[in-house]
mmCIF file of C-alpha atoms and ligand atoms in Angstrom:
data_model
loop_
_atom_site.group_PDB
_atom_site.id
_atom_site.type_symbol
_atom_site.label_atom_id
_atom_site.label_comp_id
_atom_site.label_asym_id
_atom_site.label_seq_id
_atom_site.Cartn_x
_atom_site.Cartn_y
_atom_site.Cartn_z
ATOM 1 C CA MET A 15 0.000 0.000 0.000
ATOM 2 C CA ALA A 16 1.695 3.214 -1.182
ATOM 3 C CA ALA A 17 1.785 6.030 1.348
ATOM 4 C CA LEU A 18 0.094 9.256 0.248
ATOM 5 C CA SER A 19 2.317 12.249 -0.387
ATOM 6 C CA ILE A 20 1.637 15.967 -0.315
ATOM 7 C CA HIS A 21 0.899 15.859 -4.087
ATOM 8 C CA HIS A 22 -2.231 13.788 -3.471
ATOM 9 C CA PHE A 23 -4.026 16.831 -2.081
ATOM 10 C CA ARG A 24 -3.633 19.206 -5.040
ATOM 11 C CA GLN A 25 -4.321 16.331 -7.460
ATOM 12 C CA ALA A 26 -7.549 15.466 -5.615
ATOM 13 C CA LYS A 27 -8.672 19.105 -5.809
ATOM 14 C CA GLN A 28 -7.892 19.295 -9.520
ATOM 15 C CA ALA A 29 -9.782 16.041 -10.124
ATOM 16 C CA GLY A 30 -12.755 17.245 -8.061
ATOM 17 C CA GLN A 31 -12.309 14.213 -5.800
ATOM 18 C CA PRO A 32 -13.490 14.999 -2.225
ATOM 19 C CA LEU A 33 -10.850 14.544 0.466
ATOM 20 C CA VAL A 34 -11.650 12.766 3.726
ATOM 21 C CA ALA A 35 -9.845 13.601 6.953
ATOM 22 C CA LEU A 36 -10.353 12.470 10.555
ATOM 23 C CA THR A 37 -8.574 12.767 13.872
ATOM 24 C CA ALA A 38 -6.862 9.962 15.780
ATOM 25 C CA ALA A 39 -5.060 9.943 19.102
ATOM 26 C CA ASP A 40 -4.234 6.245 19.602
ATOM 27 C CA TYR A 41 -2.856 3.259 17.702
ATOM 28 C CA ALA A 42 -6.065 1.234 17.289
ATOM 29 C CA THR A 43 -8.156 4.138 15.990
ATOM 30 C CA ALA A 44 -5.374 5.216 13.638
ATOM 31 C CA GLN A 45 -5.110 1.695 12.213
ATOM 32 C CA ILE A 46 -8.881 1.475 11.606
ATOM 33 C CA LEU A 47 -9.009 4.899 9.906
ATOM 34 C CA ASP A 48 -6.003 4.059 7.760
ATOM 35 C CA GLN A 49 -7.423 0.712 6.699
ATOM 36 C CA ALA A 50 -10.712 2.475 5.837
ATOM 37 C CA GLY A 51 -8.809 4.600 3.300
ATOM 38 C CA ILE A 52 -8.943 8.028 4.978
ATOM 39 C CA ASP A 53 -6.726 10.518 3.073
ATOM 40 C CA LEU A 54 -5.411 12.537 6.012
ATOM 41 C CA ILE A 55 -5.203 11.579 9.669
ATOM 42 C CA LEU A 56 -4.782 14.458 12.080
ATOM 43 C CA VAL A 57 -3.456 14.041 15.591
ATOM 44 C CA GLY A 58 -5.565 17.025 16.556
ATOM 45 C CA ASP A 59 -5.053 19.002 19.719
ATOM 46 C CA SER A 60 -8.757 18.315 20.363
ATOM 47 C CA LEU A 61 -7.344 15.160 21.970
ATOM 48 C CA ALA A 62 -6.775 17.409 25.006
ATOM 49 C CA MET A 63 -10.562 17.356 25.409
ATOM 50 C CA THR A 64 -11.622 14.029 23.856
ATOM 51 C CA ASN A 65 -8.855 11.841 25.298
ATOM 52 C CA LEU A 66 -7.402 13.744 28.234
ATOM 53 C CA GLY A 67 -10.536 15.354 29.679
ATOM 54 C CA TYR A 68 -9.407 18.997 29.632
ATOM 55 C CA THR A 69 -12.077 21.636 28.993
ATOM 56 C CA SER A 70 -10.130 23.229 26.119
ATOM 57 C CA THR A 71 -7.129 22.530 23.874
ATOM 58 C CA LEU A 72 -4.962 25.097 25.668
ATOM 59 C CA PRO A 73 -3.303 22.880 28.334
ATOM 60 C CA LEU A 74 -1.892 20.342 25.846
ATOM 61 C CA THR A 75 1.909 20.183 25.870
ATOM 62 C CA LEU A 76 4.297 19.241 23.085
ATOM 63 C CA GLU A 77 5.355 16.169 25.101
ATOM 64 C CA GLN A 78 1.735 14.977 25.301
ATOM 65 C CA MET A 79 1.274 15.575 21.574
ATOM 66 C CA LEU A 80 4.467 13.623 20.832
ATOM 67 C CA HIS A 81 3.254 10.696 22.942
ATOM 68 C CA HIS A 82 -0.058 10.479 21.031
ATOM 69 C CA ALA A 83 1.487 11.165 17.612
ATOM 70 C CA GLN A 84 3.992 8.322 18.124
ATOM 71 C CA ALA A 85 1.159 5.888 18.896
ATOM 72 C CA VAL A 86 -0.836 7.055 15.866
ATOM 73 C CA ARG A 87 2.238 6.790 13.607
ATOM 74 C CA ARG A 88 2.547 3.089 14.501
ATOM 75 C CA GLY A 89 -0.993 2.523 13.172
ATOM 76 C CA VAL A 90 -0.738 4.467 9.901
ATOM 77 C CA GLU A 91 0.730 3.085 6.680
ATOM 78 C CA ARG A 92 -1.087 4.930 3.881
ATOM 79 C CA ALA A 93 -2.729 8.156 5.061
ATOM 80 C CA PHE A 94 -0.881 11.486 5.175
ATOM 81 C CA LEU A 95 -0.234 12.025 8.886
ATOM 82 C CA VAL A 96 -0.379 15.521 10.356
ATOM 83 C CA ALA A 97 -0.026 16.610 13.998
ATOM 84 C CA ASP A 98 -1.280 19.833 15.533
ATOM 85 C CA LEU A 99 1.238 22.181 17.074
ATOM 86 C CA PRO A 100 -0.123 22.720 20.615
ATOM 87 C CA PHE A 101 -0.867 26.187 21.981
ATOM 88 C CA LEU A 102 2.266 28.237 22.697
ATOM 89 C CA THR A 103 4.640 25.782 21.030
ATOM 90 C CA TYR A 104 4.765 27.910 17.826
ATOM 91 C CA GLN A 105 3.347 31.388 18.459
ATOM 92 C CA VAL A 106 6.352 32.825 20.353
ATOM 93 C CA HIS A 107 8.569 33.125 17.260
ATOM 94 C CA LYS A 108 9.107 31.232 14.035
ATOM 95 C CA GLU A 109 12.241 29.495 15.305
ATOM 96 C CA GLN A 110 10.154 28.051 18.152
ATOM 97 C CA ALA A 111 7.659 26.771 15.558
ATOM 98 C CA LEU A 112 10.492 25.148 13.582
ATOM 99 C CA LEU A 113 11.870 23.393 16.665
ATOM 100 C CA SER A 114 8.413 22.129 17.726
ATOM 101 C CA ALA A 115 7.477 20.979 14.217
ATOM 102 C CA GLY A 116 10.922 19.410 13.830
ATOM 103 C CA ARG A 117 10.450 17.371 17.007
ATOM 104 C CA LEU A 118 7.087 16.094 15.757
ATOM 105 C CA MET A 119 8.668 15.043 12.461
ATOM 106 C CA LYS A 120 11.847 13.541 13.950
ATOM 107 C CA GLU A 121 10.442 11.904 17.078
ATOM 108 C CA ALA A 122 6.941 10.936 15.906
ATOM 109 C CA GLY A 123 7.500 10.626 12.169
ATOM 110 C CA VAL A 124 4.535 12.772 11.166
ATOM 111 C CA ASN A 125 4.407 14.004 7.549
ATOM 112 C CA GLY A 126 3.421 17.560 8.391
ATOM 113 C CA VAL A 127 2.023 19.902 11.023
ATOM 114 C CA LYS A 128 -1.080 22.026 11.421
ATOM 115 C CA LEU A 129 -1.111 25.418 13.047
ATOM 116 C CA GLU A 130 -3.877 27.915 13.691
ATOM 117 C CA GLY A 131 -4.253 31.452 12.362
ATOM 118 C CA GLY A 132 -3.650 33.424 9.188
ATOM 119 C CA TYR A 133 -2.488 36.760 10.624
ATOM 120 C CA PRO A 134 0.751 38.208 9.151
ATOM 121 C CA ASP A 135 3.171 36.783 11.758
ATOM 122 C CA MET A 136 1.659 33.316 11.372
ATOM 123 C CA VAL A 137 1.839 33.523 7.577
ATOM 124 C CA GLU A 138 5.542 34.333 7.963
ATOM 125 C CA THR A 139 5.924 31.298 10.264
ATOM 126 C CA VAL A 140 4.216 29.055 7.704
ATOM 127 C CA ALA A 141 6.601 30.255 4.969
ATOM 128 C CA PHE A 142 9.576 29.712 7.326
ATOM 129 C CA LEU A 143 8.526 26.084 7.988
ATOM 130 C CA VAL A 144 7.669 25.298 4.365
ATOM 131 C CA GLN A 145 11.022 26.680 3.150
ATOM 132 C CA ARG A 146 12.688 24.276 5.588
ATOM 133 C CA GLY A 147 10.855 21.253 4.221
ATOM 134 C CA ILE A 148 7.921 20.991 6.618
ATOM 135 C CA PRO A 149 4.480 20.553 5.039
ATOM 136 C CA VAL A 150 1.963 22.845 6.749
ATOM 137 C CA LEU A 151 -1.799 22.510 6.983
ATOM 138 C CA GLY A 152 -3.307 25.924 7.741
ATOM 139 C CA HIS A 153 -6.376 26.416 9.931
ATOM 140 C CA ILE A 154 -8.596 29.514 9.859
ATOM 141 C CA GLY A 155 -12.113 30.514 10.926
ATOM 142 C CA LEU A 156 -12.855 29.236 14.402
ATOM 143 C CA THR A 157 -9.407 28.574 15.813
ATOM 144 C CA PRO A 158 -10.034 26.873 19.173
ATOM 145 C CA GLN A 159 -6.674 27.871 20.679
ATOM 146 C CA ALA A 160 -7.947 31.492 20.455
ATOM 147 C CA LYS A 161 -11.284 30.706 22.099
ATOM 148 C CA HIS A 162 -10.854 33.352 24.813
ATOM 149 C CA GLN A 163 -9.987 36.018 22.251
ATOM 150 C CA LEU A 164 -12.912 34.960 20.045
ATOM 151 C CA GLY A 165 -15.366 34.883 22.960
ATOM 152 C CA GLY A 166 -16.038 31.128 22.749
ATOM 153 C CA TYR A 167 -16.527 28.531 20.037
ATOM 154 C CA ARG A 168 -18.525 30.884 17.795
ATOM 155 C CA GLN A 169 -19.006 30.928 14.059
ATOM 156 C CA GLN A 170 -16.478 33.249 12.381
ATOM 157 C CA GLY A 171 -16.694 35.413 9.250
ATOM 158 C CA LYS A 172 -20.317 36.404 9.715
ATOM 159 C CA ASN A 173 -19.919 40.083 8.798
ATOM 160 C CA PRO A 174 -18.315 41.484 5.614
ATOM 161 C CA PRO A 175 -15.041 42.779 7.166
ATOM 162 C CA GLU A 176 -14.460 39.476 8.989
ATOM 163 C CA ALA A 177 -15.298 37.512 5.849
ATOM 164 C CA GLU A 178 -12.859 39.642 3.824
ATOM 165 C CA ARG A 179 -10.150 39.097 6.463
ATOM 166 C CA LEU A 180 -10.636 35.322 6.246
ATOM 167 C CA ARG A 181 -10.511 35.398 2.420
ATOM 168 C CA GLN A 182 -7.224 37.321 2.609
ATOM 169 C CA GLU A 183 -5.821 34.955 5.249
ATOM 170 C CA ALA A 184 -6.593 31.958 3.032
ATOM 171 C CA LEU A 185 -4.775 33.529 0.075
ATOM 172 C CA SER A 186 -1.788 34.532 2.226
ATOM 173 C CA LEU A 187 -1.461 31.029 3.684
ATOM 174 C CA GLU A 188 -1.576 29.532 0.193
ATOM 175 C CA GLN A 189 1.118 31.982 -0.972
ATOM 176 C CA ALA A 190 3.207 31.048 2.081
ATOM 177 C CA GLY A 191 3.131 27.421 0.903
ATOM 178 C CA ALA A 192 0.459 25.707 3.031
ATOM 179 C CA PHE A 193 -0.546 22.493 1.229
ATOM 180 C CA ALA A 194 -4.185 22.630 2.395
ATOM 181 C CA LEU A 195 -6.421 24.648 4.701
ATOM 182 C CA VAL A 196 -8.861 23.691 7.440
ATOM 183 C CA LEU A 197 -11.880 26.031 7.369
ATOM 184 C CA GLU A 198 -13.663 25.718 10.711
ATOM 185 C CA HIS A 199 -17.149 26.974 11.621
ATOM 186 C CA MET A 200 -17.778 29.707 9.064
ATOM 187 C CA PRO A 201 -20.736 30.444 6.760
ATOM 188 C CA ALA A 202 -21.028 27.928 3.912
ATOM 189 C CA GLU A 203 -21.094 30.749 1.340
ATOM 190 C CA LEU A 204 -17.770 32.153 2.597
ATOM 191 C CA ALA A 205 -16.144 28.685 2.656
ATOM 192 C CA ALA A 206 -17.410 28.158 -0.909
ATOM 193 C CA GLN A 207 -15.782 31.438 -2.048
ATOM 194 C CA ILE A 208 -12.476 30.577 -0.347
ATOM 195 C CA SER A 209 -12.534 27.053 -1.820
ATOM 196 C CA ALA A 210 -13.200 28.414 -5.320
ATOM 197 C CA GLN A 211 -10.406 31.014 -5.061
ATOM 198 C CA ALA A 212 -7.752 28.792 -3.489
ATOM 199 C CA GLY A 213 -5.461 26.579 -5.553
ATOM 200 C CA ILE A 214 -4.930 24.350 -2.528
ATOM 201 C CA PRO A 215 -7.692 22.139 -1.098
ATOM 202 C CA THR A 216 -9.898 23.213 1.768
ATOM 203 C CA LEU A 217 -11.038 20.786 4.462
ATOM 204 C CA GLY A 218 -14.255 22.006 6.034
ATOM 205 C CA ILE A 219 -15.569 21.409 9.527
ATOM 206 C CA GLY A 220 -18.816 23.244 10.072
ATOM 207 C CA ALA A 221 -18.144 25.136 6.826
ATOM 208 C CA GLY A 222 -20.710 23.688 4.434
ATOM 209 C CA PRO A 223 -20.612 21.301 1.487
ATOM 210 C CA ALA A 224 -18.544 23.311 -1.019
ATOM 211 C CA CYS A 225 -15.163 22.640 0.594
ATOM 212 C CA ASP A 226 -12.778 20.307 -1.237
ATOM 213 C CA GLY A 227 -13.034 17.810 1.605
ATOM 214 C CA GLN A 228 -14.352 17.378 5.102
ATOM 215 C CA ILE A 229 -12.624 16.812 8.415
ATOM 216 C CA LEU A 230 -14.286 15.685 11.640
ATOM 217 C CA VAL A 231 -13.195 14.835 15.150
ATOM 218 C CA THR A 232 -13.481 11.025 15.246
ATOM 219 C CA HIS A 233 -14.978 11.066 18.756
ATOM 220 C CA ASP A 234 -17.866 13.167 17.338
ATOM 221 C CA LEU A 235 -18.330 10.876 14.315
ATOM 222 C CA LEU A 236 -18.489 7.825 16.597
ATOM 223 C CA GLY A 237 -20.784 9.382 19.208
ATOM 224 C CA LEU A 238 -18.088 9.105 21.876
ATOM 225 C CA SER A 239 -17.834 12.796 22.770
ATOM 226 C CA GLU A 240 -19.745 14.131 25.773
ATOM 227 C CA ARG A 241 -20.942 17.111 23.704
ATOM 228 C CA ILE A 242 -21.137 16.931 19.922
ATOM 229 C CA PRO A 243 -20.982 20.278 18.055
ATOM 230 C CA PRO A 244 -24.133 21.008 16.006
ATOM 231 C CA PHE A 245 -22.235 20.822 12.711
ATOM 232 C CA ALA A 246 -20.834 17.329 13.369
ATOM 233 C CA LYS A 247 -22.766 14.191 12.461
ATOM 234 C CA PRO A 248 -22.529 11.140 14.728
ATOM 235 C CA TYR A 249 -22.661 8.044 12.508
ATOM 236 C CA THR A 250 -23.028 5.716 15.468
ATOM 237 C CA ASN A 251 -23.445 5.893 19.243
ATOM 238 C CA LEU A 252 -20.349 4.213 20.641
ATOM 239 C CA ARG A 253 -20.867 5.794 24.059
ATOM 240 C CA GLN A 254 -24.083 3.823 24.421
ATOM 241 C CA ALA A 255 -22.664 0.667 22.786
ATOM 242 C CA ILE A 256 -19.684 0.633 25.171
ATOM 243 C CA ARG A 257 -21.906 1.274 28.189
ATOM 244 C CA GLU A 258 -24.191 -1.610 27.189
ATOM 245 C CA ALA A 259 -21.246 -3.983 26.660
ATOM 246 C CA VAL A 260 -19.709 -3.027 30.014
ATOM 247 C CA GLU A 261 -23.032 -3.464 31.828
ATOM 248 C CA ALA A 262 -23.577 -6.860 30.153
ATOM 249 C CA PHE A 263 -20.104 -7.988 31.275
ATOM 250 C CA ALA A 264 -20.668 -6.730 34.841
ATOM 251 C CA ASN A 265 -24.016 -8.498 34.920
ATOM 252 C CA ASP A 266 -22.500 -11.799 33.688
ATOM 253 C CA VAL A 267 -19.746 -11.640 36.315
ATOM 254 C CA ARG A 268 -22.213 -10.869 39.104
ATOM 255 C CA GLN A 269 -24.567 -13.642 37.914
ATOM 256 C CA LYS A 270 -21.543 -16.006 37.732
ATOM 257 C CA VAL A 271 -22.176 -16.798 34.046
ATOM 258 C CA PHE A 272 -18.817 -15.446 32.845
ATOM 259 C CA PRO A 273 -16.473 -17.161 32.496
ATOM 260 C CA PRO A 274 -18.519 -20.246 31.648
ATOM 261 C CA ARG A 275 -18.107 -23.113 34.106
HETATM 262 O O1 KIV B 16 -7.842 19.403 16.793
HETATM 263 C C1 KIV B 16 -8.717 19.106 15.978
HETATM 264 O O2 KIV B 16 -9.402 18.093 16.128
HETATM 265 C C2 KIV B 16 -8.929 19.997 14.837
HETATM 266 C C3 KIV B 16 -10.160 19.864 13.988
HETATM 267 C C4 KIV B 16 -10.232 20.909 12.956
HETATM 268 C C5 KIV B 16 -10.373 18.555 13.345
HETATM 269 O O3 KIV B 16 -8.132 20.839 14.605
#
């Protein structure tokens, strides 16, 4: 099974072939997603909430991200593997971003990194990483690491100046060399305009159907999250399935029917 390279993403956009991306934070999930043919697996910093129980992505450290990314790497053979740069491991200055991204590539073997924001300093950081051989997935719109600055997990780009800013950010990130862009929680019409203008593919999450692909948090897709955002679609209810299996096991043990005599 040939591993996907960065070229797959532009080719898919040119061919009008929708891209599929999901998050993983452990070996077993990564292996299942990879075997299901997902194009891009993201070790998202949402794992701070879904796997570690924090109330936001902000507390996640680079060491924690490395630990999860290493486990995911062991489960992935084909998909393009990207890890998020955790909060404050890349915003201080571009050299800090290079060192953090470099550790994720050297110590976890990821194929690229994602970072949030399209403001001028961050665009410069993206160019700095790309010039040094690090594939970068941009992320604009609702950027959860900025939740306190944004006033919560709110839809972005709702008024014309904000929408124009996001359009400009998308173009700047493309010019800086990002290979694809996550568009999170913005009006579908705006995401459609950005997707039409950009030469690189867009991966939407809560950004409507016109993006070049879709990305979801796997815990939301599987119905494992405690709270599922309104734009996500649970395709199953694993929370309930696991609870039922655990209760059935407990019942069998208490009734002395497992293990069989
Ligand atoms: O951390 C995350 O899960 C993300 C989403 C956009 C998928 O960044």
